[in-house]
Coordinates of C-alpha atoms and ligand atoms in Angstrom, one line a residue:
M1 CA -39.5 -85.4 -19.5
D2 CA -36.8 -84.5 -22.0
A3 CA -34.3 -81.9 -20.5
D4 CA -34.6 -79.7 -23.7
V5 CA -38.4 -79.6 -23.4
V6 CA -38.0 -78.6 -19.7
A7 CA -35.5 -75.8 -20.6
Q8 CA -37.9 -74.5 -23.3
A9 CA -40.9 -74.7 -21.0
A10 CA -39.2 -72.5 -18.4
W11 CA -39.6 -69.5 -20.8
I12 CA -43.4 -69.8 -21.1
P13 CA -44.5 -67.9 -18.0
L14 CA -42.2 -65.0 -19.0
Q15 CA -44.0 -64.3 -22.3
G16 CA -46.5 -61.8 -20.8
A17 CA -43.7 -59.8 -19.3
V18 CA -41.6 -60.0 -22.5
R19 CA -44.5 -58.6 -24.5
W20 CA -44.7 -55.6 -22.2
M21 CA -40.9 -55.1 -22.3
T22 CA -41.0 -55.1 -26.1
L23 CA -43.9 -52.7 -26.3
G24 CA -42.2 -50.5 -23.7
Q25 CA -39.1 -50.4 -25.9
F26 CA -41.2 -49.0 -28.8
A27 CA -42.7 -46.4 -26.5
V28 CA -39.3 -45.4 -25.1
S29 CA -38.0 -45.0 -28.7
A30 CA -40.8 -42.6 -29.6
F31 CA -40.1 -40.6 -26.4
V32 CA -36.3 -40.6 -26.9
F33 CA -36.6 -39.6 -30.6
V34 CA -38.6 -36.4 -29.7
L35 CA -36.5 -35.6 -26.6
L36 CA -33.2 -35.8 -28.4
F37 CA -34.2 -33.2 -30.9
F38 CA -34.4 -30.8 -28.0
I39 CA -31.7 -32.1 -25.7
A40 CA -28.5 -33.7 -27.1
A41 CA -27.3 -36.5 -24.7
P42 CA -24.5 -34.8 -22.6
Y43 CA -21.5 -36.9 -23.6
G44 CA -18.7 -36.5 -26.1
R45 CA -18.8 -33.2 -28.0
H46 CA -22.1 -32.4 -26.4
F47 CA -20.9 -32.9 -22.8
R48 CA -21.8 -30.2 -20.4
K49 CA -21.9 -29.8 -16.6
G50 CA -25.1 -30.1 -14.6
W51 CA -25.8 -33.7 -15.1
G52 CA -24.5 -35.0 -11.8
L53 CA -21.7 -37.4 -11.1
V54 CA -19.4 -38.3 -13.9
M55 CA -17.0 -41.2 -14.6
P56 CA -14.2 -41.9 -17.2
T57 CA -15.8 -42.4 -20.6
W58 CA -13.9 -45.5 -21.5
S59 CA -15.1 -47.4 -18.4
A60 CA -18.7 -46.1 -18.9
W61 CA -18.7 -47.6 -22.4
M62 CA -17.5 -50.9 -21.0
L63 CA -20.1 -51.0 -18.1
M64 CA -22.9 -49.8 -20.4
E65 CA -22.5 -52.4 -23.2
F66 CA -21.2 -55.4 -21.2
P67 CA -24.7 -56.5 -20.0
S68 CA -25.8 -57.0 -23.7
L69 CA -22.9 -59.3 -24.2
A70 CA -23.3 -61.1 -20.9
V71 CA -27.1 -61.7 -21.3
M72 CA -26.7 -63.1 -24.8
L73 CA -23.7 -65.3 -23.9
G74 CA -25.2 -66.6 -20.7
F75 CA -28.6 -67.5 -22.0
G76 CA -27.3 -68.5 -25.4
I77 CA -24.9 -71.1 -23.8
L78 CA -27.6 -72.3 -21.4
N79 CA -30.0 -72.9 -24.3
M80 CA -27.4 -73.9 -26.9
K81 CA -29.0 -77.4 -27.5
T82 CA -32.5 -76.1 -28.1
I83 CA -32.1 -72.9 -30.1
G84 CA -31.2 -74.3 -33.5
P85 CA -28.6 -73.2 -36.1
V86 CA -30.4 -70.0 -37.3
S87 CA -30.6 -68.6 -33.7
I88 CA -27.0 -69.6 -33.1
V89 CA -25.9 -67.6 -36.1
L90 CA -28.0 -64.6 -35.1
S91 CA -26.6 -64.8 -31.5
L92 CA -23.0 -64.9 -32.8
L93 CA -23.6 -61.7 -34.7
W94 CA -24.9 -60.1 -31.5
I95 CA -21.9 -61.4 -29.5
A96 CA -19.4 -60.2 -32.2
H97 CA -20.9 -56.7 -32.0
Y98 CA -21.0 -56.4 -28.3
F99 CA -17.6 -58.0 -27.8
Y100 CA -16.2 -55.2 -30.0
R101 CA -18.3 -52.5 -28.3
S102 CA -17.7 -53.5 -24.7
L103 CA -14.3 -55.1 -24.6
V104 CA -12.4 -53.7 -27.6
Y105 CA -13.7 -50.2 -28.4
P106 CA -13.3 -48.8 -24.8
F107 CA -9.6 -49.7 -24.8
L108 CA -8.9 -48.4 -28.2
T109 CA -10.8 -45.1 -27.9
G110 CA -8.9 -41.8 -27.7
L111 CA -8.6 -39.6 -24.6
R112 CA -8.6 -41.2 -21.2
T113 CA -9.5 -37.8 -19.6
R114 CA -13.0 -37.5 -21.1
T115 CA -15.9 -38.0 -18.7
F116 CA -19.5 -39.4 -19.0
P117 CA -22.5 -38.8 -16.7
V118 CA -23.4 -41.7 -14.4
L119 CA -27.1 -40.9 -14.9
L120 CA -26.8 -41.6 -18.7
L121 CA -24.8 -44.8 -17.9
F122 CA -27.7 -45.9 -15.6
F123 CA -30.4 -45.4 -18.3
A124 CA -28.2 -47.1 -20.9
M125 CA -27.6 -50.2 -18.7
I126 CA -31.4 -50.6 -18.1
F127 CA -32.1 -50.2 -21.8
N128 CA -29.4 -52.7 -22.7
L129 CA -30.6 -55.3 -20.2
N130 CA -34.2 -55.0 -21.5
N131 CA -33.1 -55.1 -25.1
A132 CA -30.8 -58.1 -24.7
F133 CA -33.4 -60.0 -22.8
I134 CA -36.2 -59.6 -25.3
N135 CA -33.9 -60.5 -28.1
V136 CA -32.5 -63.6 -26.3
N137 CA -36.1 -64.6 -25.5
M138 CA -36.9 -64.3 -29.2
L139 CA -33.9 -66.5 -30.2
V140 CA -34.7 -69.1 -27.6
T141 CA -38.5 -69.4 -27.8
R142 CA -38.9 -69.0 -31.5
P143 CA -36.0 -70.8 -33.3
L144 CA -36.4 -70.4 -37.0
P145 CA -36.2 -73.6 -39.2
D146 CA -33.0 -74.4 -41.2
V147 CA -34.7 -73.4 -44.5
W148 CA -34.6 -69.8 -43.2
F149 CA -30.9 -69.8 -44.2
Y150 CA -32.1 -69.6 -47.8
D151 CA -34.7 -67.0 -47.3
F152 CA -34.1 -63.6 -49.0
R153 CA -34.8 -61.8 -45.7
F154 CA -32.1 -63.7 -43.9
I155 CA -29.5 -63.3 -46.6
A156 CA -30.3 -59.6 -47.1
G157 CA -30.3 -59.0 -43.4
I158 CA -26.9 -60.7 -42.9
V159 CA -25.3 -58.7 -45.8
M160 CA -26.7 -55.5 -44.3
F161 CA -25.4 -56.4 -40.8
F162 CA -21.9 -57.1 -42.1
A163 CA -21.9 -53.9 -44.3
G164 CA -23.0 -51.9 -41.2
F165 CA -20.4 -53.5 -38.9
V166 CA -17.5 -52.8 -41.4
L167 CA -18.8 -49.2 -41.9
H168 CA -19.1 -48.4 -38.2
A169 CA -15.8 -50.1 -37.1
H170 CA -13.9 -48.4 -40.0
S171 CA -15.5 -45.0 -39.1
D172 CA -14.4 -45.5 -35.5
L173 CA -10.9 -46.2 -36.8
V174 CA -10.9 -42.9 -38.9
L175 CA -11.9 -41.0 -35.7
R176 CA -9.1 -42.6 -33.7
R177 CA -6.5 -41.7 -36.3
L178 CA -7.8 -38.2 -36.4
R179 CA -7.4 -37.9 -32.7
R180 CA -3.8 -39.3 -32.8
E181 CA -2.8 -36.9 -35.6
G182 CA -4.9 -33.9 -34.7
G183 CA -4.3 -33.7 -30.9
R184 CA -6.7 -33.5 -28.0
G185 CA -9.5 -31.6 -29.7
Y186 CA -11.8 -32.2 -32.6
S187 CA -11.0 -31.8 -36.3
I188 CA -12.8 -32.4 -39.6
P189 CA -12.8 -36.1 -40.6
R190 CA -12.2 -36.5 -44.3
E191 CA -11.5 -40.2 -44.8
G192 CA -13.8 -43.1 -45.7
F193 CA -17.6 -42.5 -45.5
F194 CA -17.0 -39.2 -43.7
R195 CA -16.7 -37.8 -47.2
F196 CA -20.4 -38.2 -47.6
V197 CA -21.9 -37.9 -44.0
S198 CA -21.0 -36.4 -40.6
S199 CA -21.8 -39.6 -38.7
P200 CA -21.1 -42.7 -40.7
N201 CA -20.4 -44.7 -37.5
Y202 CA -24.1 -44.1 -36.6
L203 CA -25.2 -45.0 -40.1
G204 CA -23.2 -48.3 -39.8
E205 CA -24.8 -49.1 -36.4
I206 CA -28.3 -48.4 -37.9
L207 CA -27.6 -50.7 -40.8
E208 CA -26.4 -53.4 -38.5
W209 CA -29.5 -53.6 -36.4
T210 CA -31.9 -53.1 -39.3
G211 CA -30.1 -56.1 -40.9
F212 CA -30.5 -58.1 -37.6
A213 CA -34.2 -57.2 -37.5
L214 CA -34.6 -58.4 -41.1
A215 CA -32.6 -61.6 -40.6
S216 CA -34.5 -62.5 -37.4
W217 CA -37.9 -61.3 -38.8
S218 CA -39.0 -60.6 -35.2
L219 CA -40.7 -57.9 -33.1
A220 CA -37.7 -57.9 -30.7
G221 CA -35.2 -57.3 -33.5
L222 CA -37.5 -54.5 -34.9
A223 CA -37.7 -52.9 -31.4
F224 CA -33.9 -52.7 -31.3
A225 CA -33.6 -51.3 -34.9
V226 CA -36.3 -48.7 -34.1
F227 CA -34.6 -47.6 -30.9
T228 CA -31.2 -47.3 -32.6
I229 CA -32.7 -45.0 -35.3
A230 CA -34.6 -43.0 -32.6
N231 CA -31.4 -42.6 -30.6
L232 CA -28.8 -42.0 -33.3
A233 CA -30.7 -40.0 -36.0
P234 CA -31.3 -36.9 -33.8
R235 CA -27.7 -37.1 -32.5
A236 CA -26.4 -37.3 -36.1
F237 CA -28.2 -34.1 -36.9
A238 CA -26.9 -32.4 -33.7
N239 CA -23.3 -33.5 -34.6
H240 CA -23.8 -32.1 -38.1
R241 CA -25.0 -28.7 -36.8
W242 CA -22.1 -28.7 -34.4
Y243 CA -19.5 -29.4 -37.2
K244 CA -21.0 -26.6 -39.3
K245 CA -21.0 -24.2 -36.4
T246 CA -17.5 -25.1 -35.2
F247 CA -15.6 -25.3 -38.6
A248 CA -16.3 -22.5 -41.2
E249 CA -14.6 -24.6 -43.8
Y250 CA -16.8 -27.7 -43.2
P251 CA -17.6 -29.4 -46.5
A252 CA -21.0 -27.9 -47.6
E253 CA -22.0 -31.0 -49.7
R254 CA -21.7 -33.4 -46.7
K255 CA -25.0 -34.6 -45.2
A256 CA -25.7 -35.6 -41.6
L257 CA -26.6 -39.3 -41.9
I258 CA -27.8 -40.4 -45.3
P259 CA -25.5 -39.7 -48.3
G260 CA -27.0 -37.1 -50.7
I261 CA -30.3 -37.0 -48.9
L262 CA -30.4 -36.0 -45.2
Ligands
NAP301 N1 -27.0 -48.5 -30.7 C1 -27.1 -47.3 -30.1 O1 -28.2 -46.8 -29.8 C2 -25.8 -46.4 -29.9 C3 -25.9 -45.3 -29.1 C4 -24.8 -44.5 -28.9 C5 -23.6 -44.9 -29.5 N2 -23.5 -46.0 -30.3 C6 -22.3 -46.3 -31.0 O2 -21.2 -46.1 -30.2 C7 -20.1 -45.5 -30.9 C8 -19.6 -44.2 -30.2 O3 -20.7 -43.3 -30.1 P1 -20.4 -41.7 -29.9 O4 -21.7 -41.1 -29.8 O5 -19.4 -41.5 -28.8 O6 -19.6 -41.4 -31.3 P2 -18.8 -40.1 -31.8 O7 -19.4 -38.9 -31.2 O8 -18.6 -40.2 -33.2 O9 -17.4 -40.3 -31.1 C9 -16.6 -41.5 -31.3 C10 -15.2 -41.3 -30.8 O10 -14.5 -40.4 -31.7 C11 -14.1 -39.2 -31.1 N3 -14.4 -38.1 -32.1 C12 -15.6 -37.9 -32.6 N4 -15.6 -36.9 -33.5 C13 -14.3 -36.5 -33.5 C14 -13.6 -35.5 -34.3 N5 -14.2 -34.7 -35.2 N6 -12.2 -35.3 -34.1 C15 -11.6 -36.2 -33.2 N7 -12.2 -37.1 -32.5 C16 -13.5 -37.3 -32.6 C17 -14.9 -39.1 -29.8 O11 -14.2 -38.4 -28.9 P3 -14.9 -37.6 -27.6 O12 -15.4 -38.7 -26.7 O13 -13.9 -36.8 -27.1 O14 -16.1 -36.8 -28.2 C18 -15.0 -40.6 -29.5 O15 -13.9 -41.1 -28.8 C19 -20.6 -45.2 -32.3 O16 -20.0 -46.2 -33.2 C20 -22.1 -45.4 -32.2 O17 -22.6 -45.9 -33.4 C21 -24.6 -46.8 -30.5

């Protein structure tokens, strides 16, 4: 039998488990969305004691996000010959994002003294493994035909992904500059998209994964986009409340996440 067919067939017995992993991710998103309105995840400005062991934040980001890069790279390379050009493009978008997030962002990011709860790292790693696996499974088992390159959903999704990537990477840069110029603490960001919303980095991340879901037109992509919104929207509102409480002069017209609306 052809080696490519054998490689493809190896995924068939996994499909029952993948279905549950995908449905599980939707269920976790609903749970996380409600929970995070009551309890802000205890890292960054919302860090507080009482969440067990902690570790340096920069290394937590690396450990948390690297599994997403490793799973996509590993399975992508193993299945390179069978997945087809559309899946290759989609996997490259994923790899670019997670290369930045796991191997660039942690080394650029501000203070080396900040700490991050190990418990949170553990949950994030499990989520990232689940999420990367269902998405790599989608790219391997359901390669889209080449005509998909000309489909409106693919083109709009790719544009959205790039716009989101630029927005979130630029917003990260604005925050880094603020830290360099403003010292160890927090100050009011006034550059770039921060003029309109308190968390443009989250908005960028949401745009990226909504774009990926659209371009891949898949349940796995949708499960990731839904989780990103469930995780980051409540935190954007918590950040916005925190800014307003911390700085009396915080711009009143600025919204939390969606310019002019929310
Ligand atoms: N896909 C997902 O579900 C997901 C989940 C979480 C995060 N992310 C992404 O990961 C990235 C980091 O997330 P995050 O929650 O740590 O973002 P964040 O709260 O905006 O913080 C980003 C960095 O900027 C610093 N910072 C934030 N506000 C500041 C201010 N007003 N003045 C000076 N420095 C400031 C933070 O320092 P401190 O560490 O000292 O607060 C941190 O180093 C974001 O781009 C986000 O989109 C994605």
